[in-house]
Amino acid sequence: MNQLERIEHFEKIFEETSAAVDELSNALEKYSAVQEKYFELMSYYGEEWRHDYEDDEEGKIPKDLKRGVLSQDGVYDLLAKNRVLQIRILEIFADILRKG
């Protein structure tokens, strides 16, 4: 690879990496900002949730009300995806730190 090709090659890597770092930074800021709300949501899943769920099953909740929060699968999926994401983040950063 000659000098100009080398510079072009590394310029592409620089641009791609810079964009990825900016995107990750923005995503982590958003993720961090909702964690308090996430824990609030998780604390809802107990007696309050069970009461709301049972009322929905009995038809006491209006059918036109958006109520994905009462879905057992939806909550479990969010909890599982969040845990997988947390582990993935740790693994990625551990690997980066080992290489760096």
JSON list of N, CA and C in Angstrom, two decimals, residues 27-66:
[
{"chain": "A", "resi": 27, "resn": "ALA", "atom": "N", "xyz": [-26.04, 7.24, 22.72]},
{"chain": "A", "resi": 27, "resn": "ALA", "atom": "CA", "xyz": [-26.88, 6.13, 23.16]},
{"chain": "A", "resi": 27, "resn": "ALA", "atom": "C", "xyz": [-26.71, 5.89, 24.66]},
{"chain": "A", "resi": 28, "resn": "LEU", "atom": "N", "xyz": [-25.47, 5.95, 25.15]},
{"chain": "A", "resi": 28, "resn": "LEU", "atom": "CA", "xyz": [-25.24, 5.74, 26.58]},
{"chain": "A", "resi": 28, "resn": "LEU", "atom": "C", "xyz": [-25.84, 6.86, 27.42]},
{"chain": "A", "resi": 29, "resn": "GLU", "atom": "N", "xyz": [-25.82, 8.07, 26.91]},
{"chain": "A", "resi": 29, "resn": "GLU", "atom": "CA", "xyz": [-26.47, 9.17, 27.63]},
{"chain": "A", "resi": 29, "resn": "GLU", "atom": "C", "xyz": [-27.97, 8.93, 27.74]},
{"chain": "A", "resi": 30, "resn": "LYS", "atom": "N", "xyz": [-28.61, 8.51, 26.64]},
{"chain": "A", "resi": 30, "resn": "LYS", "atom": "CA", "xyz": [-30.05, 8.21, 26.66]},
{"chain": "A", "resi": 30, "resn": "LYS", "atom": "C", "xyz": [-30.34, 7.06, 27.62]},
{"chain": "A", "resi": 31, "resn": "TYR", "atom": "N", "xyz": [-29.53, 6.00, 27.52]},
{"chain": "A", "resi": 31, "resn": "TYR", "atom": "CA", "xyz": [-29.72, 4.82, 28.36]},
{"chain": "A", "resi": 31, "resn": "TYR", "atom": "C", "xyz": [-29.57, 5.18, 29.84]},
{"chain": "A", "resi": 32, "resn": "SER", "atom": "N", "xyz": [-28.54, 5.93, 30.16]},
{"chain": "A", "resi": 32, "resn": "SER", "atom": "CA", "xyz": [-28.31, 6.35, 31.53]},
{"chain": "A", "resi": 32, "resn": "SER", "atom": "C", "xyz": [-29.46, 7.22, 32.05]},
{"chain": "A", "resi": 33, "resn": "ALA", "atom": "N", "xyz": [-29.97, 8.08, 31.19]},
{"chain": "A", "resi": 33, "resn": "ALA", "atom": "CA", "xyz": [-31.04, 9.00, 31.59]},
{"chain": "A", "resi": 33, "resn": "ALA", "atom": "C", "xyz": [-32.34, 8.29, 31.94]},
{"chain": "A", "resi": 34, "resn": "VAL", "atom": "N", "xyz": [-32.58, 7.11, 31.40]},
{"chain": "A", "resi": 34, "resn": "VAL", "atom": "CA", "xyz": [-33.85, 6.41, 31.68]},
{"chain": "A", "resi": 34, "resn": "VAL", "atom": "C", "xyz": [-33.72, 5.36, 32.78]},
{"chain": "A", "resi": 35, "resn": "GLN", "atom": "N", "xyz": [-32.54, 5.18, 33.33]},
{"chain": "A", "resi": 35, "resn": "GLN", "atom": "CA", "xyz": [-32.36, 4.12, 34.34]},
{"chain": "A", "resi": 35, "resn": "GLN", "atom": "C", "xyz": [-33.21, 4.34, 35.58]},
{"chain": "A", "resi": 36, "resn": "GLU", "atom": "N", "xyz": [-33.34, 5.58, 36.02]},
{"chain": "A", "resi": 36, "resn": "GLU", "atom": "CA", "xyz": [-34.18, 5.83, 37.19]},
{"chain": "A", "resi": 36, "resn": "GLU", "atom": "C", "xyz": [-35.63, 5.46, 36.89]},
{"chain": "A", "resi": 37, "resn": "LYS", "atom": "N", "xyz": [-36.10, 5.78, 35.70]},
{"chain": "A", "resi": 37, "resn": "LYS", "atom": "CA", "xyz": [-37.46, 5.42, 35.29]},
{"chain": "A", "resi": 37, "resn": "LYS", "atom": "C", "xyz": [-37.59, 3.90, 35.16]},
{"chain": "A", "resi": 38, "resn": "TYR", "atom": "N", "xyz": [-36.54, 3.24, 34.66]},
{"chain": "A", "resi": 38, "resn": "TYR", "atom": "CA", "xyz": [-36.55, 1.79, 34.53]},
{"chain": "A", "resi": 38, "resn": "TYR", "atom": "C", "xyz": [-36.74, 1.15, 35.91]},
{"chain": "A", "resi": 39, "resn": "PHE", "atom": "N", "xyz": [-36.00, 1.62, 36.90]},
{"chain": "A", "resi": 39, "resn": "PHE", "atom": "CA", "xyz": [-36.12, 1.06, 38.25]},
{"chain": "A", "resi": 39, "resn": "PHE", "atom": "C", "xyz": [-37.50, 1.37, 38.85]},
{"chain": "A", "resi": 40, "resn": "GLU", "atom": "N", "xyz": [-38.04, 2.51, 38.51]},
{"chain": "A", "resi": 40, "resn": "GLU", "atom": "CA", "xyz": [-39.41, 2.84, 38.94]},
{"chain": "A", "resi": 40, "resn": "GLU", "atom": "C", "xyz": [-40.39, 1.85, 38.33]},
{"chain": "A", "resi": 41, "resn": "LEU", "atom": "N", "xyz": [-40.22, 1.57, 37.04]},
{"chain": "A", "resi": 41, "resn": "LEU", "atom": "CA", "xyz": [-41.07, 0.59, 36.36]},
{"chain": "A", "resi": 41, "resn": "LEU", "atom": "C", "xyz": [-40.95, -0.78, 37.00]},
{"chain": "A", "resi": 42, "resn": "MET", "atom": "N", "xyz": [-39.72, -1.20, 37.29]},
{"chain": "A", "resi": 42, "resn": "MET", "atom": "CA", "xyz": [-39.52, -2.51, 37.90]},
{"chain": "A", "resi": 42, "resn": "MET", "atom": "C", "xyz": [-40.16, -2.60, 39.28]},
{"chain": "A", "resi": 43, "resn": "SER", "atom": "N", "xyz": [-40.16, -1.48, 40.01]},
{"chain": "A", "resi": 43, "resn": "SER", "atom": "CA", "xyz": [-40.78, -1.50, 41.36]},
{"chain": "A", "resi": 43, "resn": "SER", "atom": "C", "xyz": [-42.31, -1.57, 41.26]},
{"chain": "A", "resi": 44, "resn": "TYR", "atom": "N", "xyz": [-42.86, -1.22, 40.12]},
{"chain": "A", "resi": 44, "resn": "TYR", "atom": "CA", "xyz": [-44.31, -1.31, 39.89]},
{"chain": "A", "resi": 44, "resn": "TYR", "atom": "C", "xyz": [-44.76, -2.78, 39.83]},
{"chain": "A", "resi": 45, "resn": "TYR", "atom": "N", "xyz": [-43.86, -3.66, 39.44]},
{"chain": "A", "resi": 45, "resn": "TYR", "atom": "CA", "xyz": [-44.23, -5.06, 39.26]},
{"chain": "A", "resi": 45, "resn": "TYR", "atom": "C", "xyz": [-44.22, -5.80, 40.59]},
{"chain": "A", "resi": 46, "resn": "GLY", "atom": "N", "xyz": [-45.34, -5.70, 41.24]},
{"chain": "A", "resi": 46, "resn": "GLY", "atom": "CA", "xyz": [-45.59, -6.34, 42.52]},
{"chain": "A", "resi": 46, "resn": "GLY", "atom": "C", "xyz": [-47.09, -6.31, 42.73]},
{"chain": "A", "resi": 47, "resn": "GLU", "atom": "N", "xyz": [-47.49, -5.86, 43.91]},
{"chain": "A", "resi": 47, "resn": "GLU", "atom": "CA", "xyz": [-48.92, -5.82, 44.25]},
{"chain": "A", "resi": 47, "resn": "GLU", "atom": "C", "xyz": [-49.72, -4.87, 43.35]},
{"chain": "A", "resi": 48, "resn": "GLU", "atom": "N", "xyz": [-49.16, -3.69, 43.09]},
{"chain": "A", "resi": 48, "resn": "GLU", "atom": "CA", "xyz": [-49.88, -2.73, 42.24]},
{"chain": "A", "resi": 48, "resn": "GLU", "atom": "C", "xyz": [-50.12, -3.30, 40.85]},
{"chain": "A", "resi": 49, "resn": "TRP", "atom": "N", "xyz": [-49.06, -3.87, 40.29]},
{"chain": "A", "resi": 49, "resn": "TRP", "atom": "CA", "xyz": [-49.19, -4.45, 38.95]},
{"chain": "A", "resi": 49, "resn": "TRP", "atom": "C", "xyz": [-50.21, -5.58, 38.95]},
{"chain": "A", "resi": 50, "resn": "ARG", "atom": "N", "xyz": [-50.13, -6.46, 39.94]},
{"chain": "A", "resi": 50, "resn": "ARG", "atom": "CA", "xyz": [-51.05, -7.60, 40.01]},
{"chain": "A", "resi": 50, "resn": "ARG", "atom": "C", "xyz": [-52.49, -7.12, 40.08]},
{"chain": "A", "resi": 51, "resn": "HIS", "atom": "N", "xyz": [-52.74, -6.10, 40.88]},
{"chain": "A", "resi": 51, "resn": "HIS", "atom": "CA", "xyz": [-54.09, -5.54, 40.98]},
{"chain": "A", "resi": 51, "resn": "HIS", "atom": "C", "xyz": [-54.55, -5.00, 39.63]},
{"chain": "A", "resi": 52, "resn": "ASP", "atom": "N", "xyz": [-53.68, -4.22, 38.97]},
{"chain": "A", "resi": 52, "resn": "ASP", "atom": "CA", "xyz": [-54.04, -3.66, 37.66]},
{"chain": "A", "resi": 52, "resn": "ASP", "atom": "C", "xyz": [-54.24, -4.76, 36.63]},
{"chain": "A", "resi": 53, "resn": "TYR", "atom": "N", "xyz": [-53.39, -5.77, 36.68]},
{"chain": "A", "resi": 53, "resn": "TYR", "atom": "CA", "xyz": [-53.49, -6.90, 35.75]},
{"chain": "A", "resi": 53, "resn": "TYR", "atom": "C", "xyz": [-54.82, -7.64, 35.94]},
{"chain": "A", "resi": 54, "resn": "GLU", "atom": "N", "xyz": [-55.16, -7.93, 37.17]},
{"chain": "A", "resi": 54, "resn": "GLU", "atom": "CA", "xyz": [-56.41, -8.64, 37.46]},
{"chain": "A", "resi": 54, "resn": "GLU", "atom": "C", "xyz": [-57.62, -7.81, 37.05]},
{"chain": "A", "resi": 55, "resn": "ASP", "atom": "N", "xyz": [-57.59, -6.51, 37.31]},
{"chain": "A", "resi": 55, "resn": "ASP", "atom": "CA", "xyz": [-58.69, -5.64, 36.87]},
{"chain": "A", "resi": 55, "resn": "ASP", "atom": "C", "xyz": [-58.81, -5.65, 35.34]},
{"chain": "A", "resi": 56, "resn": "ASP", "atom": "N", "xyz": [-57.68, -5.68, 34.66]},
{"chain": "A", "resi": 56, "resn": "ASP", "atom": "CA", "xyz": [-57.72, -5.74, 33.20]},
{"chain": "A", "resi": 56, "resn": "ASP", "atom": "C", "xyz": [-58.32, -7.06, 32.74]},
{"chain": "A", "resi": 57, "resn": "GLU", "atom": "N", "xyz": [-57.93, -8.15, 33.39]},
{"chain": "A", "resi": 57, "resn": "GLU", "atom": "CA", "xyz": [-58.47, -9.47, 33.04]},
{"chain": "A", "resi": 57, "resn": "GLU", "atom": "C", "xyz": [-59.97, -9.53, 33.26]},
{"chain": "A", "resi": 58, "resn": "GLU", "atom": "N", "xyz": [-60.46, -8.79, 34.25]},
{"chain": "A", "resi": 58, "resn": "GLU", "atom": "CA", "xyz": [-61.90, -8.77, 34.57]},
{"chain": "A", "resi": 58, "resn": "GLU", "atom": "C", "xyz": [-62.66, -7.74, 33.74]},
{"chain": "A", "resi": 59, "resn": "GLY", "atom": "N", "xyz": [-61.96, -7.06, 32.83]},
{"chain": "A", "resi": 59, "resn": "GLY", "atom": "CA", "xyz": [-62.61, -6.09, 31.95]},
{"chain": "A", "resi": 59, "resn": "GLY", "atom": "C", "xyz": [-62.88, -4.75, 32.59]},
{"chain": "A", "resi": 60, "resn": "LYS", "atom": "N", "xyz": [-62.23, -4.45, 33.71]},
{"chain": "A", "resi": 60, "resn": "LYS", "atom": "CA", "xyz": [-62.45, -3.19, 34.42]},
{"chain": "A", "resi": 60, "resn": "LYS", "atom": "C", "xyz": [-61.61, -2.04, 33.84]},
{"chain": "A", "resi": 61, "resn": "ILE", "atom": "N", "xyz": [-60.65, -2.37, 32.99]},
{"chain": "A", "resi": 61, "resn": "ILE", "atom": "CA", "xyz": [-59.78, -1.36, 32.37]},
{"chain": "A", "resi": 61, "resn": "ILE", "atom": "C", "xyz": [-60.31, -1.12, 30.96]},
{"chain": "A", "resi": 62, "resn": "PRO", "atom": "N", "xyz": [-60.47, 0.15, 30.57]},
{"chain": "A", "resi": 62, "resn": "PRO", "atom": "CA", "xyz": [-61.00, 0.42, 29.22]},
{"chain": "A", "resi": 62, "resn": "PRO", "atom": "C", "xyz": [-60.14, -0.23, 28.14]},
{"chain": "A", "resi": 63, "resn": "LYS", "atom": "N", "xyz": [-60.79, -0.86, 27.18]},
{"chain": "A", "resi": 63, "resn": "LYS", "atom": "CA", "xyz": [-60.08, -1.57, 26.11]},
{"chain": "A", "resi": 63, "resn": "LYS", "atom": "C", "xyz": [-59.28, -0.64, 25.21]},
{"chain": "A", "resi": 64, "resn": "ASP", "atom": "N", "xyz": [-59.64, 0.65, 25.17]},
{"chain": "A", "resi": 64, "resn": "ASP", "atom": "CA", "xyz": [-58.91, 1.59, 24.30]},
{"chain": "A", "resi": 64, "resn": "ASP", "atom": "C", "xyz": [-57.69, 2.20, 25.00]},
{"chain": "A", "resi": 65, "resn": "LEU", "atom": "N", "xyz": [-57.46, 1.83, 26.26]},
{"chain": "A", "resi": 65, "resn": "LEU", "atom": "CA", "xyz": [-56.30, 2.33, 27.00]},
{"chain": "A", "resi": 65, "resn": "LEU", "atom": "C", "xyz": [-55.07, 1.51, 26.63]},
{"chain": "A", "resi": 66, "resn": "LYS", "atom": "N", "xyz": [-54.02, 2.20, 26.25]},
{"chain": "A", "resi": 66, "resn": "LYS", "atom": "CA", "xyz": [-52.77, 1.51, 25.95]},
{"chain": "A", "resi": 66, "resn": "LYS", "atom": "C", "xyz": [-52.25, 0.90, 27.24]}
]
